[in-house]
Every structure is written in structure tokens, then in C-alpha cells.
Amino acid sequence: MNQTENVNPEEIEKFESVAHLWWDLSGDFKPLHQINPLRVQFINQHIAEHPVYKHEGIFDKQVIDVGCGGGILSESLAKLGAKVTGIDMGTEPLNVAKLHALESKLTINYEKTTVEDKAASNEEAFDIVTCMEMLEHVPDPASVVASCSKLVKPGGLVFFSTLNKNIKSYLLAILAAEKILKLVPEGTHDHDKFIRPSQLIAWSERSNLKCIDTCGIHYNPITENHTLTSSLDVNYIICCRKVNS
């Protein structure tokens, strides 16, 4: 597969069809809005612990949000003062992201491109790379990991979030979340494309990314609250630091 073709048209079409709901806090993307503060918390925590970044925080850092969709995370990072680029292959989600950023009076550079193509012309251009809930929607997730590594500067941080591949993740992320509780549209996820943490960390390490932390995201269906947890059984996020090759 050509790296620039690492796109699943069916996945793009799926998100195109519901793009108008991206900023509806009670709609199909409600779970993303709910977990977004936890993602930002996890990112800020590791910036605060970084030997260089801790002195200035995320302010003025070059950040790229890979698979940005409608811009939920991109906007949160821009509000903290980061210089954000968001990339995606969905036209309608990007249009929604651009319009919402305009309404929010935020300057964010949104581009329709693959991470592979972006990395080819922007090697080591970013301080921080985020790639959230995107790896499970592409044919070759290892290629995305490698390209994220190319994009980040030596010593920079890369954050990935995805879903673990096990029986529990099927029961909670698909059976419960999609079919019973209707938290997200049915068909949002394909369990066969979920990724075990050990596999994601192996891909990262092969691409000069050292995993320095992992964290799970737990959902309580009764309180509708999400919390960070040590368990990586279902949703999880990892932080990697780029090491010299």
C-alpha cells in the first residue's frame, strides 16, 4: 500500500455524514466532548514534567492534531496558546472545524492531508503530536505511528489514544456503547481494528518513540462521568518521547 493511500473511504464517509453534529454536546460526539478534558489533562501533565517544555508549558508550542475531525482537541490546545495545525481527510469535518474556530475567534491551521504526506514535507517540525481515536480507523495504523514520529522534533512528545483489543472492550465499546446505551452510532467501531497497548508500544519503539506513560479512560454509565484510570482494558492513551535515531 502506498503510504499516501492509508485511508479507508468507508470510514471517511461515515464521519462526513455526521459532521454537522460535531459540536452538538448531546449528540453523536458527546463521548468525545466528555473525554476531551481528560486528554488535555494528560497532555498538560506530561508537558509539566518535560525537562524543556515545563518552563513555558504548551504556550507557543507547534502542535499537530492528526485525525482532528471537527476540532474538539485542536481548539482546546489552541485556547492554551499552542500554535495548532489540524489534519484530517474528511472534507466536511474540516469545514465544521474551520467554521467553529472562526466563531470561537481561534487561529488554527486546518489541512486536508494524510499524516504520511504531511510528514514527508514537515519532518521534525512539531513540538507535540496528538493522534486521538484515529488509529483504529485506518488500514495501516503502524504507518500513522511512524509518520507521527517523523513529524515530531527529537525530545518532543507524541500522544496516541485508541481502544484495546479484548473481550471487555467488545462488550463495553461496541455491545454496550453502540447497541444498548446508544452512546455512539452503531457501526462507529470495528473490534477487529482495535489495538492492544503492547502492539502500539512496539510500533512506537520501532519508530524511535519511547513510551513514558500509559493511562486508561473509564466510563461510568450511571453517572455518565469519565475518569483516568490505571486500567488499559478499554479506552487508553499513551505518551511517547522522541529519541534520537
C-alpha atoms as one frame of an Amber mdcrd trajectory, in Angstrom:
protein
   0.000   0.000   0.000   1.236   3.450  -0.901   1.560   5.458   2.291  -0.477
   8.318   0.835  -3.363   5.859   0.382  -3.611   4.925   4.064  -7.258   5.951
   4.122 -10.461   3.923   4.478 -13.128   5.596   2.269 -15.924   3.969   4.269
 -14.578   5.491   7.490 -14.301   8.924   5.863 -17.873   8.672   4.560 -19.119
   7.622   7.979 -17.766  10.752   9.646 -18.718  13.001   6.711 -22.370  12.033
   7.174 -22.496  13.179  10.807 -20.063  16.102  10.622 -22.833  18.638  11.280
 -23.248  17.104  14.754 -19.608  17.512  15.786 -20.209  20.388  18.210 -23.590
  19.167  19.487 -22.695  18.437  23.107 -25.597  15.991  23.461 -25.287  14.365
  20.020 -23.238  11.582  18.449 -19.941  13.123  19.554 -20.946  13.637  23.185
 -18.418  10.998  24.393 -15.564  12.883  22.671 -16.585  16.108  24.387 -16.757
  14.267  27.707 -13.288  12.710  27.480 -11.614  15.752  25.928 -10.815  17.431
  29.290  -9.102  14.207  30.419  -6.989  14.143  27.276  -5.970  17.756  27.823
  -5.190  16.956  31.470  -2.962  14.045  30.435  -1.167  16.178  27.826  -0.611
  19.067  30.245   0.670  16.676  32.906   3.433  15.455  30.623   4.299  18.906
  29.384   4.687  19.950  33.041   7.081  17.024  33.587   9.078  17.583  30.394
  12.662  18.764  31.010  12.332  21.607  28.467   8.613  22.259  27.949   7.834
  22.534  31.659   9.327  26.035  31.771   6.864  27.528  29.266   4.045  24.997
  29.137   2.204  24.461  25.862   2.139  28.185  25.048   3.665  28.929  21.642
   4.468  25.259  21.002   4.000  23.871  17.499   1.307  21.199  17.825  -0.254
  18.982  15.168  -3.509  17.125  15.808  -3.613  14.106  13.488  -7.139  12.994
  12.597  -8.533  16.193  14.109 -12.099  15.712  12.877 -14.239  18.688  13.835
 -11.515  20.175  16.018 -12.518  19.384  19.600  -8.975  18.745  20.858  -7.401
  21.232  18.437  -9.483  24.062  19.867  -8.693  23.138  23.471  -4.954  23.230
  22.763  -5.229  26.479  20.810  -7.055  28.088  23.754  -3.994  27.257  25.885
  -1.794  29.213  23.487  -0.422  26.445  21.283   0.120  27.025  17.571  -2.106
  24.261  16.273  -2.329  22.506  12.932  -5.168  20.020  12.500  -5.135  17.469
   9.689  -7.846  15.111   8.509  -9.053  13.513   5.285 -12.722  14.340   5.849
 -13.840  17.442   3.967 -16.997  18.094   5.962 -15.442  17.628   9.423 -12.696
  20.077   8.396 -15.287  22.579   7.179 -17.054  22.295  10.529 -13.732  22.710
  12.352 -12.821  25.824  10.366 -16.211  27.435  10.938 -16.231  26.675  14.669
 -12.700  28.040  15.085 -13.820  31.229  13.332 -16.816  31.521  15.654 -14.531
  30.865  18.642 -12.041  33.505  17.412  -9.220  30.951  17.328  -6.397  30.710
  14.799  -5.929  27.077  13.800  -4.379  25.818  10.574  -6.634  23.068   9.239
  -5.460  20.984   6.272  -6.903  18.095   4.283  -3.958  15.709   4.067  -2.744
  12.348   5.314  -0.198  12.184   8.092   2.178  10.399   5.725   2.098  13.251
   3.207   2.388  15.872   5.947   5.408  14.107   7.453   7.147  13.890   4.080
   7.404  17.687   3.888   7.446  18.641   7.582   9.972  16.335   9.200  10.678
  17.194  12.863   8.617  20.397  12.576   6.421  19.970  15.664   6.999  20.010
  19.416   3.909  17.917  20.160   1.866  15.460  18.079  -1.567  14.207  19.103
  -3.371  11.324  17.397  -6.574  10.532  19.252  -9.120   7.829  18.362  -7.774
   7.681  14.813  -5.526   4.600  14.613  -8.479   2.201  14.690  -9.993   3.861
  11.611  -7.125   3.440   9.111  -5.905   0.380   7.137  -2.288   0.685   8.336
  -2.024   2.166  11.850   1.697   1.367  12.091   2.286   3.762   9.179   0.489
   6.509  11.099   2.657   5.888  14.164   5.833   6.076  12.053   4.690   9.313
  10.413   3.818  10.896  13.767   7.385  10.133  14.822   8.724  11.837  11.697
   6.672  14.935  12.441   7.924  15.466  15.992  11.230  17.047  16.993  13.807
  14.980  18.927  12.750  15.159  22.568   9.196  16.091  21.570   6.050  14.363
  22.762   3.581  12.189  20.863   0.208  11.163  22.290  -1.892   8.281  20.963
  -5.302   7.140  22.156  -7.270   4.158  20.909  -9.154   1.069  22.128  -7.709
  -2.159  23.490  -8.499  -5.414  21.710 -10.090  -7.890  24.110 -13.465  -9.277
  25.173 -14.092  -6.459  27.653 -13.552  -3.756  25.015 -16.024  -5.537  22.720
 -18.627  -5.774  25.468 -18.249  -2.161  26.590 -17.234  -0.211  23.479 -19.452
  -1.989  20.974 -22.183  -4.058  22.641 -22.905  -1.576  25.454 -21.895   1.792
  23.955 -23.281   1.238  20.444 -26.056  -1.352  20.693 -27.529  -0.942  24.189
 -26.796   2.554  25.560 -26.629   4.188  22.108 -23.778   6.437  23.265 -22.324
   6.466  19.745 -23.862   5.465  16.396 -23.920   1.742  15.673 -21.024   0.815
  13.416 -18.697   3.505  14.770 -16.128   0.902  15.750 -14.834  -2.382  14.360
 -13.432  -4.607  17.105 -11.057  -6.267  14.639  -9.303  -2.897  14.263  -8.802
  -2.316  17.978  -5.151  -2.289  19.076  -3.512  -3.863  22.108  -1.252  -1.498
  24.106   1.697  -3.857  23.641   1.278  -3.625  19.861   1.006   0.171  19.871
   4.072   0.488  22.092   6.007  -1.896  19.818   5.135   0.210  16.753   6.171
   3.327  18.645   9.514   1.936  19.746  10.320   0.825  16.191   9.798   4.460
  15.188  12.143   5.972  17.814   9.320   6.779  20.209   9.852   5.745  23.821
   6.622   5.154  25.734   6.912   7.048  29.014   3.367   6.694  30.351   0.046
   4.938  29.787  -3.381   5.679  31.180  -6.886   4.310  30.757 -10.158   6.215
  30.433 -13.044   4.675  32.402 -16.710   5.436  31.731 -19.406   5.165  34.399
 -22.770   4.710  32.602 -24.736   5.610  35.730 -23.084   8.985  36.385 -22.045
   9.462  32.727 -18.631  10.512  34.021 -15.241   9.639  32.547 -12.154   9.311
  34.737  -8.499   8.491  34.208  -7.540   5.052  35.485  -4.565   2.709  35.557
  -6.557   0.049  33.683  -5.961  -0.079  29.924  -8.754  -2.608  29.345 -10.886
  -0.441  27.023 -10.034   3.156  26.087  -6.422   4.119  26.722  -3.917   6.855
  25.960  -0.121   6.707  25.818   2.584   9.358  25.915   5.823   8.860  23.969
   9.016  10.894  23.725  11.024  11.038  20.504  14.541   9.697  20.978  17.469
  10.206  18.652  17.735   7.543  15.974
